[in-house]
CSV table of C-alpha atoms and ligand atoms in Angstrom, one decimal:
chain,number,residue,atom,x,y,z
Y,1,MET,CA,36.5,75.7,125.4
Y,2,SER,CA,38.2,77.0,122.4
Y,3,PRO,CA,38.4,80.8,121.8
Y,4,HIS,CA,36.3,80.4,118.6
Y,5,SER,CA,32.9,78.3,118.5
Y,6,GLU,CA,32.5,75.7,115.7
Y,7,ARG,CA,30.0,78.1,113.9
Y,8,GLN,CA,32.8,80.8,113.8
Y,9,ILE,CA,35.7,78.7,112.4
Y,10,PRO,CA,34.3,78.6,108.9
Y,11,LEU,CA,33.7,82.4,108.8
Y,12,LEU,CA,37.5,82.9,110.3
Y,13,VAL,CA,38.7,80.6,107.4
Y,14,ALA,CA,36.7,82.2,104.8
Y,15,GLY,CA,37.9,85.9,106.2
Y,16,PHE,CA,41.6,84.7,106.2
Y,17,CYS,CA,41.3,83.3,102.5
Y,18,ALA,CA,39.6,86.5,101.3
Y,19,THR,CA,42.6,88.7,102.9
Y,20,LEU,CA,45.1,86.3,101.5
Y,21,LEU,CA,43.6,86.4,98.2
Y,22,ALA,CA,43.3,90.3,98.4
Y,23,THR,CA,47.0,90.5,99.1
Y,24,VAL,CA,48.1,88.3,96.5
Y,25,ALA,CA,45.9,90.2,93.9
Y,26,ALA,CA,47.6,93.4,95.2
Y,27,MET,CA,51.0,92.0,94.7
Y,28,ALA,CA,50.2,90.6,91.3
Y,29,ALA,CA,48.8,94.0,90.2
Y,30,GLU,CA,51.8,96.0,91.2
Y,31,PRO,CA,54.2,96.2,88.5
Y,32,THR,CA,56.5,98.8,89.8
Y,33,SER,CA,55.5,100.1,93.3
Y,34,ARG,CA,52.8,100.2,96.0
Y,35,PRO,CA,50.5,103.0,96.0
Y,36,ALA,CA,50.7,105.0,99.1
Y,37,SER,CA,47.2,104.1,100.3
Y,38,ALA,CA,47.6,100.3,99.9
Y,39,PRO,CA,48.2,98.4,103.2
Y,40,SER,CA,51.9,98.3,104.1
Y,41,LEU,CA,53.6,94.9,104.3
Y,42,VAL,CA,56.9,96.3,105.5
Y,43,PRO,CA,57.9,97.0,109.2
Y,44,ALA,CA,56.9,100.6,110.6
Y,45,VAL,CA,59.9,102.8,110.1
Y,46,ASP,CA,60.4,106.1,112.0
Y,47,GLN,CA,60.3,108.9,109.0
Y,48,GLN,CA,61.2,111.8,111.1
Y,49,GLY,CA,64.6,110.9,112.9
Y,50,PRO,CA,68.1,112.3,112.1
Y,51,THR,CA,69.1,112.1,108.5
Y,52,ILE,CA,72.1,110.2,107.1
Y,53,LYS,CA,73.9,113.3,106.0
Y,54,ASP,CA,73.7,115.0,109.3
Y,55,THR,CA,74.5,111.9,111.3
Y,56,TYR,CA,77.8,111.3,109.3
Y,57,ARG,CA,78.7,114.9,108.8
Y,58,ASN,CA,81.9,114.3,110.8
Y,59,HIS,CA,82.7,111.2,109.2
Y,60,CYS,CA,82.1,111.3,105.4
Y,61,LEU,CA,80.2,112.7,102.5
Y,62,ILE,CA,76.9,111.0,101.9
Y,63,GLY,CA,76.0,110.9,98.0
Y,64,MET,CA,73.6,109.8,95.7
Y,65,ALA,CA,73.7,109.3,91.8
Y,66,GLY,CA,71.1,110.9,89.5
Y,67,ASP,CA,71.0,113.4,86.5
Y,68,LEU,CA,69.4,116.0,88.5
Y,69,PRO,CA,67.5,118.1,88.1
Y,70,GLY,CA,66.1,116.6,84.9
Y,71,ASN,CA,62.6,115.1,85.7
Y,72,TYR,CA,63.0,114.8,89.5
Y,73,SER,CA,59.8,115.8,91.1
Y,74,ALA,CA,59.8,118.6,93.8
Y,75,LEU,CA,59.5,116.0,96.4
Y,76,GLU,CA,62.5,114.0,95.1
Y,77,LYS,CA,64.7,117.1,94.7
Y,78,ALA,CA,63.7,117.9,98.3
Y,79,LEU,CA,64.8,114.5,99.5
Y,80,VAL,CA,68.2,114.8,97.5
Y,81,LYS,CA,68.8,118.0,99.3
Y,82,GLU,CA,67.6,116.8,102.9
Y,83,ASN,CA,69.7,113.5,102.8
Y,84,PHE,CA,72.6,113.9,100.6
Y,85,ASN,CA,75.7,116.5,100.4
Y,86,ILE,CA,77.3,115.3,97.1
Y,87,VAL,CA,75.6,114.1,93.8
Y,88,THR,CA,77.2,112.0,90.9
Y,89,PRO,CA,75.7,112.3,87.5
Y,90,GLU,CA,74.5,108.7,86.8
Y,91,ASN,CA,74.7,109.1,83.1
Y,92,CYS,CA,75.1,112.8,81.6
Y,93,MET,CA,78.7,113.0,82.1
Y,94,LYS,CA,79.6,109.6,80.3
Y,95,PRO,CA,81.7,110.2,77.1
Y,96,ALA,CA,79.0,108.9,74.8
Y,97,LEU,CA,76.3,111.4,76.2
Y,98,VAL,CA,78.4,114.4,76.7
Y,99,HIS,CA,80.8,114.1,73.7
Y,100,PRO,CA,79.0,112.0,71.2
Y,101,GLY,CA,81.1,113.3,68.0
Y,102,GLU,CA,84.7,114.7,67.8
Y,103,ASP,CA,83.2,118.2,67.4
Y,104,THR,CA,79.9,117.6,69.2
Y,105,TRP,CA,79.4,118.3,72.7
Y,106,ARG,CA,76.0,118.1,74.8
Y,107,PHE,CA,76.5,120.2,77.9
Y,108,GLU,CA,72.9,121.0,78.5
Y,109,ARG,CA,72.3,118.4,81.2
Y,110,PRO,CA,75.8,118.4,82.8
Y,111,ASP,CA,75.5,122.3,83.2
Y,112,ALA,CA,72.1,122.0,84.6
Y,113,LEU,CA,73.4,119.5,87.3
Y,114,VAL,CA,76.2,121.6,88.1
Y,115,LYS,CA,74.2,124.6,88.5
Y,116,TRP,CA,71.4,122.9,90.7
Y,117,CYS,CA,74.0,121.5,92.9
Y,118,ALA,CA,75.6,125.0,93.2
Y,119,ASP,CA,72.2,126.7,94.0
Y,120,ASN,CA,71.5,124.1,96.5
Y,121,THR,CA,74.9,123.6,98.2
Y,122,VAL,CA,75.4,120.4,97.1
Y,123,ALA,CA,78.9,119.0,95.7
Y,124,VAL,CA,79.4,117.2,92.5
Y,125,HIS,CA,81.5,114.2,92.0
Y,126,GLY,CA,82.1,113.8,88.1
Y,127,HIS,CA,81.6,110.4,86.6
Y,128,THR,CA,83.4,109.3,84.4
Y,129,LEU,CA,86.1,110.4,82.1
Y,130,VAL,CA,87.7,107.4,80.7
Y,131,TRP,CA,85.5,104.0,80.4
Y,132,HIS,CA,85.4,101.0,77.9
Y,133,ALA,CA,81.7,101.5,77.8
Y,134,GLN,CA,79.4,104.4,76.6
Y,135,THR,CA,82.4,105.6,74.6
Y,136,ASN,CA,81.6,106.3,70.9
Y,137,ALA,CA,83.8,104.9,68.3
Y,138,TRP,CA,85.2,108.2,66.9
Y,139,PHE,CA,87.6,108.2,69.8
Y,140,PHE,CA,89.5,105.2,68.3
Y,141,ARG,CA,89.2,105.8,64.8
Y,142,ASP,CA,92.3,105.0,62.7
Y,143,GLY,CA,93.8,103.6,65.8
Y,144,ASP,CA,96.8,105.6,65.7
Y,145,LYS,CA,98.3,106.0,69.2
Y,146,ALA,CA,99.3,109.8,68.9
Y,147,LYS,CA,95.7,110.6,67.6
Y,148,VAL,CA,93.9,108.7,70.3
Y,149,THR,CA,95.9,110.3,73.1
Y,150,GLN,CA,95.2,113.7,71.6
Y,151,ARG,CA,91.6,112.9,71.5
Y,152,LEU,CA,91.9,111.8,75.2
Y,153,ASN,CA,93.5,114.9,76.1
Y,154,ASP,CA,90.9,117.3,74.3
Y,155,HIS,CA,88.1,115.1,76.1
Y,156,ILE,CA,89.6,115.5,79.6
Y,157,SER,CA,90.9,119.1,79.3
Y,158,THR,CA,87.5,120.2,77.7
Y,159,LEU,CA,85.4,118.6,80.5
Y,160,VAL,CA,87.2,119.0,83.5
Y,161,GLY,CA,88.2,122.5,82.3
Y,162,ARG,CA,84.6,123.5,82.0
Y,163,TYR,CA,83.8,122.8,85.6
Y,164,LYS,CA,87.2,123.7,87.1
Y,165,GLY,CA,86.5,124.5,90.7
Y,166,LYS,CA,82.9,123.3,90.5
Y,167,ILE,CA,83.4,119.6,90.5
Y,168,ARG,CA,85.1,118.5,93.7
Y,169,SER,CA,86.4,115.0,92.4
Y,170,TRP,CA,86.2,112.9,89.3
Y,171,ASP,CA,86.3,109.3,88.4
Y,172,VAL,CA,89.2,109.5,85.9
Y,173,VAL,CA,89.3,105.9,84.8
Y,174,ASN,CA,86.5,103.7,85.5
Y,175,GLU,CA,86.5,99.7,85.4
Y,176,ALA,CA,89.8,99.2,83.6
Y,177,ILE,CA,90.6,95.8,85.4
Y,178,SER,CA,89.2,92.6,83.7
Y,179,ASP,CA,86.7,90.0,85.3
Y,180,ARG,CA,88.6,87.1,83.8
Y,181,GLY,CA,90.3,84.9,86.1
Y,182,ASP,CA,93.3,83.5,84.2
Y,183,GLY,CA,95.7,82.5,87.1
Y,184,GLN,CA,97.6,85.7,86.2
Y,185,THR,CA,95.4,88.0,87.9
Y,186,ALA,CA,97.1,88.1,91.3
Y,187,GLN,CA,100.5,89.0,89.9
Y,188,THR,CA,99.4,91.3,87.1
Y,189,GLU,CA,97.1,94.4,86.4
Y,190,ASN,CA,95.1,92.0,84.4
Y,191,LEU,CA,93.6,95.1,82.3
Y,192,ARG,CA,90.4,94.7,80.3
Y,193,ASN,CA,91.1,94.5,76.7
Y,194,SER,CA,89.3,97.7,75.8
Y,195,SER,CA,89.8,100.2,72.9
Y,196,TRP,CA,92.0,102.3,75.2
Y,197,LEU,CA,94.4,99.5,75.9
Y,198,GLN,CA,94.4,98.5,72.2
Y,199,THR,CA,95.4,101.8,71.0
Y,200,MET,CA,97.3,103.4,73.7
Y,201,GLY,CA,98.7,100.9,75.6
Y,202,SER,CA,98.5,100.9,79.5
Y,203,GLU,CA,99.8,104.2,79.6
Y,204,PHE,CA,96.3,105.5,79.1
Y,205,LEU,CA,95.5,105.5,82.7
Y,206,THR,CA,98.5,107.6,83.7
Y,207,LEU,CA,97.9,110.1,81.0
Y,208,ALA,CA,94.3,110.4,81.8
Y,209,PHE,CA,95.2,111.3,85.3
Y,210,LYS,CA,97.8,113.9,84.2
Y,211,PHE,CA,95.3,115.6,81.8
Y,212,ALA,CA,92.7,115.8,84.4
Y,213,HIS,CA,95.1,117.2,87.0
Y,214,LYS,CA,96.4,119.8,84.6
Y,215,ALA,CA,92.9,120.8,83.9
Y,216,ASP,CA,91.9,121.2,87.4
Y,217,PRO,CA,94.9,121.0,89.7
Y,218,ASP,CA,92.4,121.1,92.9
Y,219,ALA,CA,90.1,118.2,91.7
Y,220,LYS,CA,90.5,114.9,93.6
Y,221,LEU,CA,91.1,112.1,91.0
Y,222,TYR,CA,89.9,108.6,91.5
Y,223,TYR,CA,90.3,105.1,90.0
Y,224,ASN,CA,86.9,103.4,90.1
Y,225,ASP,CA,85.9,99.8,89.8
Y,226,TYR,CA,83.8,97.0,90.9
Y,227,GLY,CA,84.6,93.8,92.7
Y,228,ILE,CA,88.2,95.1,93.4
Y,229,GLU,CA,87.6,94.6,97.1
Y,230,ALA,CA,88.2,90.8,97.1
Y,231,GLY,CA,89.9,88.1,95.3
Y,232,PRO,CA,92.3,88.3,92.6
Y,233,LYS,CA,90.7,91.5,91.2
Y,234,HIS,CA,91.9,93.1,94.5
Y,235,ALA,CA,95.3,91.9,94.1
Y,236,SER,CA,95.3,93.4,90.4
Y,237,SER,CA,94.2,96.6,91.7
Y,238,MET,CA,97.0,96.8,94.0
Y,239,VAL,CA,99.4,96.1,91.2
Y,240,LEU,CA,97.9,98.8,88.9
Y,241,LEU,CA,97.8,101.4,91.6
Y,242,LYS,CA,101.3,100.9,92.7
Y,243,ARG,CA,102.2,101.4,88.9
Y,244,LEU,CA,100.3,104.5,88.6
Y,245,ILE,CA,101.7,105.9,91.8
Y,246,LYS,CA,105.2,105.1,90.6
Y,247,ASP,CA,104.8,106.7,87.2
Y,248,GLY,CA,103.7,109.7,88.9
Y,249,ALA,CA,99.8,109.7,88.1
Y,250,PRO,CA,98.2,112.5,90.3
Y,251,ILE,CA,95.7,110.0,91.9
Y,252,HIS,CA,94.1,110.8,95.3
Y,253,GLY,CA,91.9,107.7,95.7
Y,254,VAL,CA,90.1,104.5,94.9
Y,255,GLY,CA,86.6,104.0,94.3
Y,256,ILE,CA,85.0,100.9,95.5
Y,257,GLN,CA,81.8,100.8,93.7
Y,258,GLY,CA,79.8,98.5,96.1
Y,259,HIS,CA,77.1,96.8,93.9
Y,260,TRP,CA,76.4,93.9,96.4
Y,261,SER,CA,73.5,91.7,97.3
Y,262,THR,CA,72.2,91.3,101.0
Y,263,ASN,CA,73.8,87.9,101.3
Y,264,GLY,CA,77.1,88.6,99.1
Y,265,VAL,CA,78.8,91.4,100.8
Y,266,PRO,CA,82.5,90.5,101.4
Y,267,TYR,CA,82.9,92.3,104.9
Y,268,ALA,CA,86.3,91.0,105.9
Y,269,ALA,CA,87.7,91.4,102.5
Y,270,LEU,CA,86.4,95.1,102.2
Y,271,ASP,CA,87.7,96.1,105.4
Y,272,LYS,CA,91.1,94.8,104.6
Y,273,ALA,CA,91.1,96.4,101.0
Y,274,ILE,CA,90.4,99.6,102.5
Y,275,ALA,CA,93.3,99.3,104.8
Y,276,ASP,CA,95.3,98.1,101.9
Y,277,TYR,CA,94.5,101.2,99.5
Y,278,ALA,CA,95.4,103.3,102.7
Y,279,SER,CA,98.9,101.7,103.1
Y,280,LEU,CA,99.5,103.1,99.6
Y,281,GLY,CA,98.6,106.6,100.8
Y,282,LEU,CA,95.3,106.7,99.0
Y,283,LYS,CA,91.7,107.6,100.1
Y,284,VAL,CA,88.7,105.3,99.5
Y,285,SER,CA,85.2,106.2,98.5
Y,286,VAL,CA,82.4,103.9,98.2
Y,287,THR,CA,81.1,105.2,95.0
Y,288,GLU,CA,78.1,103.3,93.7
Y,289,LEU,CA,76.5,101.6,96.9
Y,290,ASP,CA,73.5,99.4,96.4
Y,291,VAL,CA,72.5,96.0,98.4
Y,292,THR,CA,69.9,94.1,96.7
Y,293,ILE,CA,67.5,91.9,98.3
Y,294,ARG,CA,67.6,89.3,95.5
Y,295,GLY,CA,69.3,89.0,92.5
Y,296,SER,CA,73.0,88.7,92.1
Y,297,SER,CA,75.7,91.3,92.7
Y,298,GLY,CA,78.2,92.9,90.1
Y,299,GLY,CA,78.3,96.2,88.7
Y,300,GLN,CA,79.4,95.2,85.1
Y,301,PHE,CA,77.2,97.2,82.4
Y,302,GLY,CA,75.5,95.0,80.1
Y,303,PRO,CA,72.7,92.6,79.6
Y,304,GLY,CA,74.0,90.2,82.3
Y,305,PRO,CA,72.7,89.0,85.6
Y,306,GLY,CA,71.0,91.7,87.4
Y,307,PHE,CA,70.7,94.2,84.6
Y,308,GLY,CA,67.1,95.6,84.4
Y,309,GLY,CA,65.7,94.1,87.7
Y,310,ARG,CA,62.6,92.8,86.1
Y,311,ARG,CA,63.9,89.2,85.5
Y,312,PHE,CA,64.4,89.0,89.4
Y,313,GLY,CA,60.8,89.8,90.0
Y,314,GLY,CA,60.3,93.5,89.6
Y,315,GLY,CA,57.5,94.7,91.6
Y,316,THR,CA,57.4,91.8,93.9
Y,317,PRO,CA,57.2,93.5,97.4
Y,318,ALA,CA,60.1,92.9,99.7
Y,319,SER,CA,59.3,90.9,102.7
Y,320,PRO,CA,59.9,91.9,106.3
Y,321,GLU,CA,62.7,89.4,106.5
Y,322,ASP,CA,64.3,90.7,103.4
Y,323,LEU,CA,64.2,94.2,104.6
Y,324,THR,CA,65.6,93.2,108.1
Y,325,ALA,CA,68.3,91.5,106.5
Y,326,GLN,CA,69.2,94.0,104.3
Y,327,ALA,CA,69.2,96.5,107.0
Y,328,ASP,CA,71.5,94.5,109.0
Y,329,ALA,CA,74.0,94.4,105.8
Y,330,TYR,CA,73.9,98.1,105.5
Y,331,ALA,CA,74.6,98.4,109.2
Y,332,ARG,CA,77.5,96.1,109.0
Y,333,LEU,CA,79.0,98.0,106.0
Y,334,PHE,CA,78.7,101.3,107.7
Y,335,ALA,CA,80.2,99.9,110.8
Y,336,ILE,CA,83.3,99.2,108.6
Y,337,PHE,CA,83.1,102.8,107.3
Y,338,ILE,CA,83.0,104.3,110.7
Y,339,LYS,CA,86.0,102.1,111.6
Y,340,ARG,CA,88.0,103.3,108.6
Y,341,LYS,CA,86.8,106.9,108.8
Y,342,ASP,CA,90.4,108.3,108.4
Y,343,VAL,CA,90.4,106.7,104.9
Y,344,VAL,CA,86.6,106.6,103.6
Y,345,GLU,CA,85.9,110.0,102.7
Y,346,ARG,CA,82.6,109.5,100.8
Y,347,VAL,CA,79.8,106.9,100.5
Y,348,THR,CA,77.6,107.6,97.5
Y,349,PHE,CA,74.1,105.4,97.0
Y,350,TRP,CA,73.7,104.5,93.3
Y,351,GLY,CA,70.2,106.1,92.7
Y,352,LEU,CA,67.6,107.9,94.9
Y,353,SER,CA,65.1,105.2,95.8
Y,354,ASP,CA,63.9,101.7,94.8
Y,355,ARG,CA,62.2,103.5,92.0
Y,356,ARG,CA,65.3,105.6,90.8
Y,357,THR,CA,67.6,102.6,90.6
Y,358,TRP,CA,69.3,100.7,87.7
Y,359,ARG,CA,68.3,97.7,89.6
Y,360,PHE,CA,64.6,98.4,89.7
Y,361,GLY,CA,62.8,95.4,91.2
Y,362,GLN,CA,65.7,94.3,93.6
Y,363,HIS,CA,64.9,97.0,96.3
Y,364,PRO,CA,68.5,98.0,96.5
Y,365,LEU,CA,68.5,101.4,98.2
Y,366,ILE,CA,67.6,103.0,101.5
Y,367,LEU,CA,64.3,105.0,100.2
Y,368,ASP,CA,61.6,102.8,98.9
Y,369,SER,CA,59.7,103.4,95.7
Y,370,ASN,CA,57.5,105.6,97.5
Y,371,ASN,CA,60.3,107.7,98.7
Y,372,GLN,CA,59.9,106.4,102.3
Y,373,ARG,CA,62.7,105.6,104.7
Y,374,LYS,CA,63.4,101.8,104.8
Y,375,PRO,CA,64.6,100.0,107.7
Y,376,ALA,CA,67.9,100.2,106.0
Y,377,TYR,CA,68.0,103.7,106.3
Y,378,VAL,CA,67.3,103.8,110.2
Y,379,ALA,CA,70.1,101.0,110.6
Y,380,ILE,CA,72.6,103.3,108.9
Y,381,VAL,CA,71.8,106.0,111.4
Y,382,ASP,CA,71.9,103.6,114.4
Y,383,ALA,CA,75.2,102.2,113.1
Y,384,LEU,CA,76.8,105.4,114.5
Y,385,LEU,CA,74.2,106.4,117.0
Y,386,HIS,CA,73.5,103.3,118.7
Y,387,PRO,CA,75.7,100.6,117.2
Y,388,ASN,CA,74.5,97.0,117.7
Y,389,PRO,CA,77.6,94.9,118.8
Y,390,ASP,CA,76.2,91.8,116.6
Y,391,LEU,CA,76.8,94.1,113.6
Y,392,ALA,CA,80.1,95.3,114.4
Y,393,ALA,CA,83.0,95.7,111.8
Y,394,PRO,CA,85.4,92.8,111.5
Y,395,ARG,CA,88.4,93.1,114.1
L,401,G3I,O1,68.2,108.1,77.9
L,401,G3I,C1,68.0,107.1,77.1
L,401,G3I,C2,66.6,107.2,76.8
L,401,G3I,O2,66.4,108.4,75.7
L,401,G3I,C3,66.0,106.0,75.7
L,401,G3I,O3,64.7,106.2,75.5
L,401,G3I,C4,66.5,104.8,76.9
L,401,G3I,C5,66.0,103.5,76.0
L,401,G3I,O4,66.7,102.5,76.5
L,401,G3I,O5,67.6,104.8,77.1
L,401,G3I,C6,68.0,105.9,77.8
L,401,G3I,O6,69.4,105.6,78.2
L,401,G3I,C7,69.7,104.7,79.2
L,401,G3I,C8,70.5,105.4,80.3
L,401,G3I,O7,70.7,104.4,81.2
L,401,G3I,C9,69.6,106.5,80.9
L,401,G3I,O8,68.5,105.8,81.6
L,401,G3I,C10,70.6,103.6,78.6
L,401,G3I,O9,69.7,102.9,77.5
L,401,G3I,C11,71.0,102.7,79.6
L,401,G3I,O10,72.1,101.7,79.0
L,401,G3I,C12,71.8,103.6,80.9
L,401,G3I,O11,72.1,102.6,81.8
L,401,G3I,C13,73.1,103.1,82.8
L,401,G3I,C14,74.4,102.3,82.5
L,401,G3I,O12,75.2,102.7,83.6
L,401,G3I,C15,75.2,102.4,81.2
L,401,G3I,O13,75.5,103.7,81.1
L,401,G3I,C16,72.5,103.2,83.9
L,401,G3I,O14,71.4,104.0,84.2
L,401,G3I,C17,73.4,103.5,85.1
L,401,G3I,O15,72.9,103.3,86.4
L,401,G3I,C18,74.8,102.5,85.0
L,401,G3I,O16,75.9,102.9,85.8
L,401,G3I,C19,76.9,102.2,85.9
L,401,G3I,C20,78.1,103.1,86.2
L,401,G3I,O17,78.2,104.2,85.2
L,401,G3I,C21,79.4,102.4,86.1
L,401,G3I,N1,79.4,101.3,87.2
L,401,G3I,C22,78.1,100.4,87.0
L,401,G3I,C23,77.0,101.0,87.0
L,401,G3I,C24,75.8,100.2,86.8
L,401,G3I,O18,75.8,99.4,85.5
């Protein structure tokens, strides 16, 4: 006798179909996030265990990006304090926002961020002084090298000087290396053809570091970029960094941004890249970490693949398989950071939660869009406290 009588089978099928239809309807009606009361489709995750900040306190700083305090809720601000010990302003210190005109500064948001962090014993990492994007045209007007150099100096000395002693470290130059693969990349710096390069030549990097150091000699100064952990862009980064060091740029470390996808993390290359940078006497930070469960990786600002997230099914819930694979990816990454603890001094997530992320819809972070810990959160804690040999760092 089967466990169900023939009369029960149509009822069971009907019940199953109703549940399936309700689930599909709930998924379709969910453009951004799941209400807290809806049935959970994700594995249960311990919300009370050790925090990442406390777990890694003897290894590295653990950060997040956000324009705090802004419109963050009381709960979100509490989560920042609970889980992170350093904040990167996601946007408000970028040149176009803080310095929109030659004689116009907008310090309200940066001042508020620095104050909030000081009041809550959270450090600040400044982002970013020199970038090809989010930088207004007035910097380059007339194209005269001396004039542009003076504007660069004014920008850096004013901004870094204002927060002297209050901002621990800065991304001095962001994303100066080109993505173009032209056969020359492995042997050359392969600099992006930005307005900075066009007006000042390659010296703009060295000068930017010198101006920043002069404005705050105690601040740790970083070169920051995406995709520099692997391939020809890594080789170019080594050429560039050697030149900066040779020319006396006061550079302290390299920021590997870390915009990856679950199936696209270059673990072995990353492990080697950290060692390569250490061989130059530099520290490393992972500065903009997010690992999507769908969509492409990258980091480039612009309407390219991945930007905005919605085209990759924003609102489609993560499946348990997705979340487990993402947790494994984060565990493997942190196994590398643990192995390289003498070099890796900070790991910063680019956002707070799957709601507060530039990759909305791709579920890239370790708190979900309801601010709950995801499997990836626990996997990162376990990577140190209960390491899984299957997720170990490359030898
Ligand atoms: O604040 C305005 C708002 O007033 C306006 O209504 C709205 C309309 O689009 O735009 C808002 O500004 C947006 C800003 O984020 C704040 O949300 C900009 O349009 C948008 O372009 C900007 O995107 C940021 C992007 O950098 C460009 O600056 C992302 O939030 C930020 O996550 C992203 O971060 C970069 C890093 O700085 C460098 N590495 C790559 C990383 C990801 O692209």
